[in-house]
PDB file of C-alpha atoms and ligand atoms in Angstrom:
ATOM      1  CA  UNK A   1     -16.933 -19.861  24.227  1.00 88.00           C
ATOM      2  CA  UNK A   2     -14.764 -18.356  21.487  1.00 94.00           C
ATOM      3  CA  UNK A   3     -11.195 -17.642  22.617  1.00 97.00           C
ATOM      4  CA  UNK A   4      -8.550 -15.947  20.467  1.00 98.00           C
ATOM      5  CA  UNK A   5      -4.976 -15.162  21.531  1.00 98.00           C
ATOM      6  CA  UNK A   6      -3.247 -11.914  20.655  1.00 97.00           C
ATOM      7  CA  UNK A   7       0.523 -12.288  20.899  1.00 96.00           C
ATOM      8  CA  UNK A   8       2.289  -8.922  21.207  1.00 94.00           C
ATOM      9  CA  UNK A   9       5.896  -7.908  20.784  1.00 86.00           C
ATOM     10  CA  UNK A  10       7.265 -11.084  19.173  1.00 82.00           C
ATOM     11  CA  UNK A  11      10.952 -10.604  18.320  1.00 85.00           C
ATOM     12  CA  UNK A  12      11.782 -12.936  15.391  1.00 82.00           C
ATOM     13  CA  UNK A  13      15.394 -13.387  16.492  1.00 83.00           C
ATOM     14  CA  UNK A  14      14.533 -14.318  20.116  1.00 88.00           C
ATOM     15  CA  UNK A  15      10.937 -15.449  20.493  1.00 89.00           C
ATOM     16  CA  UNK A  16      10.381 -18.024  17.732  1.00 92.00           C
ATOM     17  CA  UNK A  17      10.195 -21.010  19.995  1.00 95.00           C
ATOM     18  CA  UNK A  18       8.192 -19.396  22.761  1.00 96.00           C
ATOM     19  CA  UNK A  19       5.659 -17.856  20.357  1.00 96.00           C
ATOM     20  CA  UNK A  20       5.256 -21.238  18.684  1.00 96.00           C
ATOM     21  CA  UNK A  21       4.584 -22.685  22.131  1.00 97.00           C
ATOM     22  CA  UNK A  22       2.025 -19.952  22.858  1.00 98.00           C
ATOM     23  CA  UNK A  23       0.218 -21.065  19.693  1.00 98.00           C
ATOM     24  CA  UNK A  24       0.513 -24.781  20.443  1.00 98.00           C
ATOM     25  CA  UNK A  25      -0.754 -24.352  23.994  1.00 98.00           C
ATOM     26  CA  UNK A  26      -3.609 -22.180  22.724  1.00 98.00           C
ATOM     27  CA  UNK A  27      -4.531 -24.809  20.140  1.00 98.00           C
ATOM     28  CA  UNK A  28      -4.323 -27.731  22.541  1.00 98.00           C
ATOM     29  CA  UNK A  29      -6.247 -25.942  25.299  1.00 98.00           C
ATOM     30  CA  UNK A  30      -9.291 -24.649  23.520  1.00 97.00           C
ATOM     31  CA  UNK A  31      -8.439 -21.390  21.729  1.00 98.00           C
ATOM     32  CA  UNK A  32      -9.732 -20.884  18.212  1.00 98.00           C
ATOM     33  CA  UNK A  33      -6.685 -19.073  16.878  1.00 98.00           C
ATOM     34  CA  UNK A  34      -3.741 -16.756  17.401  1.00 98.00           C
ATOM     35  CA  UNK A  35      -3.153 -13.272  16.043  1.00 97.00           C
ATOM     36  CA  UNK A  36       0.521 -12.390  15.796  1.00 95.00           C
ATOM     37  CA  UNK A  37       1.803  -8.850  15.391  1.00 91.00           C
ATOM     38  CA  UNK A  38       4.938 -10.071  13.635  1.00 88.00           C
ATOM     39  CA  UNK A  39       4.944 -11.289  10.033  1.00 88.00           C
ATOM     40  CA  UNK A  40       6.913 -14.424  11.016  1.00 87.00           C
ATOM     41  CA  UNK A  41       5.548 -17.022   8.575  1.00 91.00           C
ATOM     42  CA  UNK A  42       7.742 -19.782  10.049  1.00 92.00           C
ATOM     43  CA  UNK A  43       5.584 -19.810  13.174  1.00 95.00           C
ATOM     44  CA  UNK A  44       2.399 -19.940  11.156  1.00 95.00           C
ATOM     45  CA  UNK A  45       3.633 -22.899   9.106  1.00 96.00           C
ATOM     46  CA  UNK A  46       4.928 -24.932  12.056  1.00 96.00           C
ATOM     47  CA  UNK A  47       1.636 -24.543  13.955  1.00 97.00           C
ATOM     48  CA  UNK A  48      -0.358 -25.299  10.800  1.00 97.00           C
ATOM     49  CA  UNK A  49       1.664 -28.501  10.329  1.00 97.00           C
ATOM     50  CA  UNK A  50       0.667 -29.617  13.823  1.00 98.00           C
ATOM     51  CA  UNK A  51      -2.980 -28.808  13.119  1.00 98.00           C
ATOM     52  CA  UNK A  52      -2.840 -30.687   9.817  1.00 97.00           C
ATOM     53  CA  UNK A  53      -1.501 -33.773  11.568  1.00 97.00           C
ATOM     54  CA  UNK A  54      -3.338 -33.663  14.889  1.00 97.00           C
ATOM     55  CA  UNK A  55      -6.614 -32.047  13.844  1.00 97.00           C
ATOM     56  CA  UNK A  56      -8.872 -29.168  14.754  1.00 97.00           C
ATOM     57  CA  UNK A  57      -9.161 -25.877  12.927  1.00 96.00           C
ATOM     58  CA  UNK A  58      -6.852 -23.555  14.857  1.00 98.00           C
ATOM     59  CA  UNK A  59      -5.838 -20.527  12.781  1.00 98.00           C
ATOM     60  CA  UNK A  60      -2.736 -18.355  12.889  1.00 97.00           C
ATOM     61  CA  UNK A  61      -2.833 -14.870  11.416  1.00 97.00           C
ATOM     62  CA  UNK A  62       0.476 -13.037  11.166  1.00 95.00           C
ATOM     63  CA  UNK A  63       1.276  -9.388  10.518  1.00 94.00           C
ATOM     64  CA  UNK A  64      -1.715  -7.944  12.381  1.00 96.00           C
ATOM     65  CA  UNK A  65      -1.722  -4.477  13.922  1.00 96.00           C
ATOM     66  CA  UNK A  66      -2.499  -5.084  17.594  1.00 95.00           C
ATOM     67  CA  UNK A  67      -4.216  -1.745  18.186  1.00 96.00           C
ATOM     68  CA  UNK A  68      -6.631  -2.360  15.290  1.00 96.00           C
ATOM     69  CA  UNK A  69      -7.367  -5.904  16.486  1.00 96.00           C
ATOM     70  CA  UNK A  70      -8.060  -4.767  20.049  1.00 96.00           C
ATOM     71  CA  UNK A  71     -10.302  -1.971  18.832  1.00 96.00           C
ATOM     72  CA  UNK A  72     -12.255  -4.202  16.451  1.00 96.00           C
ATOM     73  CA  UNK A  73     -12.646  -6.929  19.072  1.00 96.00           C
ATOM     74  CA  UNK A  74     -14.129  -4.490  21.567  1.00 95.00           C
ATOM     75  CA  UNK A  75     -16.338  -2.783  18.993  1.00 95.00           C
ATOM     76  CA  UNK A  76     -17.802  -6.206  18.156  1.00 94.00           C
ATOM     77  CA  UNK A  77     -18.627  -6.789  21.827  1.00 92.00           C
ATOM     78  CA  UNK A  78     -15.702  -9.062  22.713  1.00 94.00           C
ATOM     79  CA  UNK A  79     -13.861  -8.889  26.042  1.00 95.00           C
ATOM     80  CA  UNK A  80     -10.118  -8.532  26.514  1.00 97.00           C
ATOM     81  CA  UNK A  81      -8.131 -10.442  29.141  1.00 98.00           C
ATOM     82  CA  UNK A  82      -4.535  -9.224  29.375  1.00 98.00           C
ATOM     83  CA  UNK A  83      -2.205 -11.590  31.227  1.00 98.00           C
ATOM     84  CA  UNK A  84       0.281  -9.630  33.307  1.00 98.00           C
ATOM     85  CA  UNK A  85       1.975 -10.163  36.635  1.00 98.00           C
ATOM     86  CA  UNK A  86       0.861  -6.626  37.601  1.00 98.00           C
ATOM     87  CA  UNK A  87      -2.829  -7.485  37.325  1.00 98.00           C
ATOM     88  CA  UNK A  88      -5.461  -8.813  39.691  1.00 98.00           C
ATOM     89  CA  UNK A  89      -5.004 -12.348  40.914  1.00 98.00           C
ATOM     90  CA  UNK A  90      -6.772 -14.832  38.632  1.00 98.00           C
ATOM     91  CA  UNK A  91      -8.592 -16.409  41.584  1.00 98.00           C
ATOM     92  CA  UNK A  92     -10.217 -13.048  42.348  1.00 98.00           C
ATOM     93  CA  UNK A  93     -11.600 -12.443  38.849  1.00 98.00           C
ATOM     94  CA  UNK A  94     -12.074 -15.777  37.102  1.00 98.00           C
ATOM     95  CA  UNK A  95     -15.671 -16.295  38.300  1.00 97.00           C
ATOM     96  CA  UNK A  96     -16.644 -12.878  36.970  1.00 96.00           C
ATOM     97  CA  UNK A  97     -14.988 -13.578  33.584  1.00 96.00           C
ATOM     98  CA  UNK A  98     -16.613 -17.006  33.322  1.00 94.00           C
ATOM     99  CA  UNK A  99     -20.024 -15.616  34.244  1.00 92.00           C
ATOM    100  CA  UNK A 100     -19.721 -12.864  31.668  1.00 89.00           C
ATOM    101  CA  UNK A 101     -18.519 -15.279  28.975  1.00 85.00           C
ATOM    102  CA  UNK A 102     -21.416 -17.624  29.671  1.00 82.00           C
ATOM    103  CA  UNK A 103     -24.121 -14.978  29.997  1.00 76.00           C
ATOM    104  CA  UNK A 104     -23.577 -13.276  26.666  1.00 67.00           C
ATOM    105  CA  UNK A 105     -21.676 -16.003  24.792  1.00 75.00           C
ATOM    106  CA  UNK A 106     -18.915 -13.434  24.918  1.00 82.00           C
ATOM    107  CA  UNK A 107     -15.792 -13.813  22.828  1.00 94.00           C
ATOM    108  CA  UNK A 108     -12.599 -13.630  24.857  1.00 97.00           C
ATOM    109  CA  UNK A 109      -9.325 -12.232  23.533  1.00 98.00           C
ATOM    110  CA  UNK A 110      -6.327 -13.263  25.624  1.00 98.00           C
ATOM    111  CA  UNK A 111      -3.376 -10.889  25.269  1.00 98.00           C
ATOM    112  CA  UNK A 112       0.125 -12.128  26.073  1.00 98.00           C
ATOM    113  CA  UNK A 113       3.282 -10.066  25.736  1.00 96.00           C
ATOM    114  CA  UNK A 114       6.944 -10.744  25.007  1.00 93.00           C
ATOM    115  CA  UNK A 115       8.918  -7.548  25.544  1.00 88.00           C
ATOM    116  CA  UNK A 116       7.438  -4.594  27.458  1.00 91.00           C
ATOM    117  CA  UNK A 117       3.706  -4.323  26.832  1.00 96.00           C
ATOM    118  CA  UNK A 118       2.506  -0.788  25.950  1.00 96.00           C
ATOM    119  CA  UNK A 119       0.524   0.896  28.723  1.00 96.00           C
ATOM    120  CA  UNK A 120      -2.477   1.426  26.458  1.00 96.00           C
ATOM    121  CA  UNK A 121      -3.090  -2.348  26.538  1.00 97.00           C
ATOM    122  CA  UNK A 122      -3.544  -2.198  30.332  1.00 98.00           C
ATOM    123  CA  UNK A 123      -6.187   0.494  29.807  1.00 97.00           C
ATOM    124  CA  UNK A 124      -7.928  -1.265  26.941  1.00 96.00           C
ATOM    125  CA  UNK A 125      -8.181  -4.595  28.785  1.00 98.00           C
ATOM    126  CA  UNK A 126     -11.400  -5.503  30.566  1.00 97.00           C
ATOM    127  CA  UNK A 127      -9.274  -7.478  33.006  1.00 98.00           C
ATOM    128  CA  UNK A 128      -5.533  -7.373  33.720  1.00 98.00           C
ATOM    129  CA  UNK A 129      -4.953 -10.803  35.179  1.00 98.00           C
ATOM    130  CA  UNK A 130      -2.000 -12.095  37.165  1.00 98.00           C
ATOM    131  CA  UNK A 131      -1.298 -15.799  37.310  1.00 98.00           C
ATOM    132  CA  UNK A 132       0.388 -15.073  40.625  1.00 97.00           C
ATOM    133  CA  UNK A 133       2.096 -11.684  40.988  1.00 96.00           C
ATOM    134  CA  UNK A 134       5.514 -13.174  40.223  1.00 98.00           C
ATOM    135  CA  UNK A 135       7.278 -13.012  36.836  1.00 97.00           C
ATOM    136  CA  UNK A 136       7.329 -16.245  34.825  1.00 97.00           C
ATOM    137  CA  UNK A 137       6.321 -17.191  31.304  1.00 96.00           C
ATOM    138  CA  UNK A 138       3.599 -16.360  28.801  1.00 97.00           C
ATOM    139  CA  UNK A 139       3.296 -20.074  28.001  1.00 98.00           C
ATOM    140  CA  UNK A 140       2.609 -21.036  31.610  1.00 98.00           C
ATOM    141  CA  UNK A 141       0.360 -18.007  32.173  1.00 98.00           C
ATOM    142  CA  UNK A 142      -1.709 -18.843  29.092  1.00 98.00           C
ATOM    143  CA  UNK A 143      -2.053 -22.518  29.981  1.00 98.00           C
ATOM    144  CA  UNK A 144      -3.232 -21.803  33.505  1.00 98.00           C
ATOM    145  CA  UNK A 145      -5.594 -19.064  32.392  1.00 98.00           C
ATOM    146  CA  UNK A 146      -7.235 -21.252  29.719  1.00 98.00           C
ATOM    147  CA  UNK A 147      -7.563 -24.107  32.157  1.00 98.00           C
ATOM    148  CA  UNK A 148      -9.184 -21.992  34.886  1.00 98.00           C
ATOM    149  CA  UNK A 149     -11.471 -20.279  32.392  1.00 97.00           C
ATOM    150  CA  UNK A 150     -12.795 -23.586  31.046  1.00 96.00           C
ATOM    151  CA  UNK A 151     -12.635 -25.466  34.354  1.00 96.00           C
ATOM    152  CA  UNK A 152     -10.417 -28.125  32.815  1.00 97.00           C
ATOM    153  CA  UNK A 153     -13.056 -29.228  30.284  1.00 96.00           C
ATOM    154  CA  UNK A 154     -10.718 -28.383  27.385  1.00 95.00           C
ATOM    155  CA  UNK A 155      -8.478 -31.285  28.426  1.00 97.00           C
ATOM    156  CA  UNK A 156     -11.037 -33.779  27.058  1.00 96.00           C
ATOM    157  CA  UNK A 157     -11.573 -32.091  23.683  1.00 95.00           C
ATOM    158  CA  UNK A 158     -11.669 -34.349  20.624  1.00 94.00           C
ATOM    159  CA  UNK A 159      -9.928 -32.851  17.596  1.00 96.00           C
ATOM    160  CA  UNK A 160     -11.751 -33.345  14.300  1.00 94.00           C
ATOM    161  CA  UNK A 161     -10.095 -34.133  10.931  1.00 93.00           C
ATOM    162  CA  UNK A 162      -6.875 -35.455  12.463  1.00 96.00           C
ATOM    163  CA  UNK A 163      -4.429 -37.594  10.490  1.00 96.00           C
ATOM    164  CA  UNK A 164      -3.077 -39.059  13.721  1.00 96.00           C
ATOM    165  CA  UNK A 165      -4.733 -39.844  17.015  1.00 96.00           C
ATOM    166  CA  UNK A 166      -3.179 -41.013  20.243  1.00 96.00           C
ATOM    167  CA  UNK A 167      -4.720 -43.907  22.100  1.00 96.00           C
ATOM    168  CA  UNK A 168      -4.162 -43.024  25.754  1.00 96.00           C
ATOM    169  CA  UNK A 169      -2.274 -45.788  27.489  1.00 97.00           C
ATOM    170  CA  UNK A 170      -1.081 -46.507  30.964  1.00 97.00           C
ATOM    171  CA  UNK A 171       2.244 -47.640  29.508  1.00 97.00           C
ATOM    172  CA  UNK A 172       3.848 -47.400  26.081  1.00 97.00           C
ATOM    173  CA  UNK A 173       2.693 -45.460  23.054  1.00 97.00           C
ATOM    174  CA  UNK A 174      -0.043 -46.094  20.540  1.00 97.00           C
ATOM    175  CA  UNK A 175      -0.898 -43.812  17.658  1.00 96.00           C
ATOM    176  CA  UNK A 176      -3.472 -44.575  15.002  1.00 95.00           C
ATOM    177  CA  UNK A 177      -3.252 -43.132  11.521  1.00 94.00           C
ATOM    178  CA  UNK A 178      -6.631 -42.037  10.296  1.00 89.00           C
ATOM    179  CA  UNK A 179      -8.023 -41.470   6.844  1.00 73.00           C
ATOM    180  CA  UNK A 180      -8.241 -37.678   6.548  1.00 59.00           C
ATOM    181  CA  UNK A 181     -11.687 -36.330   7.215  1.00 51.00           C
ATOM    182  CA  UNK A 182     -13.016 -39.409   9.059  1.00 50.00           C
TER     183      UNK A 182
HETATM  184  N1  SAM B   1       8.649  -7.434  31.171  1.00 63.73           N
HETATM  185  C1  SAM B   1       7.458  -7.511  30.383  1.00 63.73           C
HETATM  186  C2  SAM B   1       6.462  -6.452  30.809  1.00 63.73           C
HETATM  187  O1  SAM B   1       6.724  -5.733  31.735  1.00 63.73           O
HETATM  188  O2  SAM B   1       5.389  -6.356  30.197  1.00 63.73           O
HETATM  189  C3  SAM B   1       6.834  -8.924  30.490  1.00 63.73           C
HETATM  190  C4  SAM B   1       7.744 -10.032  30.054  1.00 63.73           C
HETATM  191  S1  SAM B   1       7.084 -11.656  30.350  1.00 63.73           S
HETATM  192  C5  SAM B   1       8.396 -12.759  30.085  1.00 63.73           C
HETATM  193  C6  SAM B   1       6.147 -11.973  28.922  1.00 63.73           C
HETATM  194  C7  SAM B   1       4.681 -12.184  29.146  1.00 63.73           C
HETATM  195  O3  SAM B   1       4.453 -13.281  30.020  1.00 63.73           O
HETATM  196  C8  SAM B   1       3.927 -11.042  29.784  1.00 63.73           C
HETATM  197  O4  SAM B   1       3.631 -10.005  28.883  1.00 63.73           O
HETATM  198  C9  SAM B   1       2.676 -11.754  30.291  1.00 63.73           C
HETATM  199  O5  SAM B   1       1.697 -11.853  29.278  1.00 63.73           O
HETATM  200  C10 SAM B   1       3.199 -13.129  30.667  1.00 63.73           C
HETATM  201  N2  SAM B   1       3.420 -13.302  32.110  1.00 63.73           N
HETATM  202  C11 SAM B   1       4.597 -13.495  32.746  1.00 63.73           C
HETATM  203  N3  SAM B   1       4.409 -13.633  34.072  1.00 63.73           N
HETATM  204  C12 SAM B   1       3.082 -13.534  34.282  1.00 63.73           C
HETATM  205  C13 SAM B   1       2.251 -13.604  35.433  1.00 63.73           C
HETATM  206  N4  SAM B   1       2.754 -13.806  36.657  1.00 63.73           N
HETATM  207  N5  SAM B   1       0.929 -13.466  35.266  1.00 63.73           N
HETATM  208  C14 SAM B   1       0.388 -13.266  34.042  1.00 63.73           C
HETATM  209  N6  SAM B   1       1.118 -13.201  32.921  1.00 63.73           N
HETATM  210  C15 SAM B   1       2.441 -13.324  33.034  1.00 63.73           C
END
């Protein structure tokens, strides 16, 4: 399943940390990349540094126009999941989304907002999905959505081309440094 995140409404003076976390959670939990409507290159470079060190091929593309990306995604047959507390409860729609994704090898775009999300996004989305109908955080909403969508399988993903790899331990910490590309 190909999953890409579209982060809307990033405000460079307020949202740096949270948008970076949206990207890091996406990377760690099975998304292929993040499209960011802002041109904030600092976010791109800090996520790329993590990918360089810890592996995988997560991409960050800044300065995109969200309406063009949504349109293109849909024209190419992809589906759009907009995370919003006003949507349908995730437990009521996740089976349908999973079935659709599996049936047609559908690509899933996950839209998360920062400030007020334009109404047109609610209309363009194939599903408006609430991770409970209470306000909380795009980071938590994204993590739970990705986990439900993939039934937790993403938690066992091996990241290729890592410079560092953690050896899971009951106690203490162990990290091995790897030769790049092995
Ligand atoms: N006030 C904004 C609005 O009305 O669109 C939302 C602000 S909220 C802090 C930022 C983002 O977190 C939302 O756009 C949404 O993607 C996500 N979010 C927050 N709570 C959520 C929930 N209960 N379910 C799904 N997504 C949620």
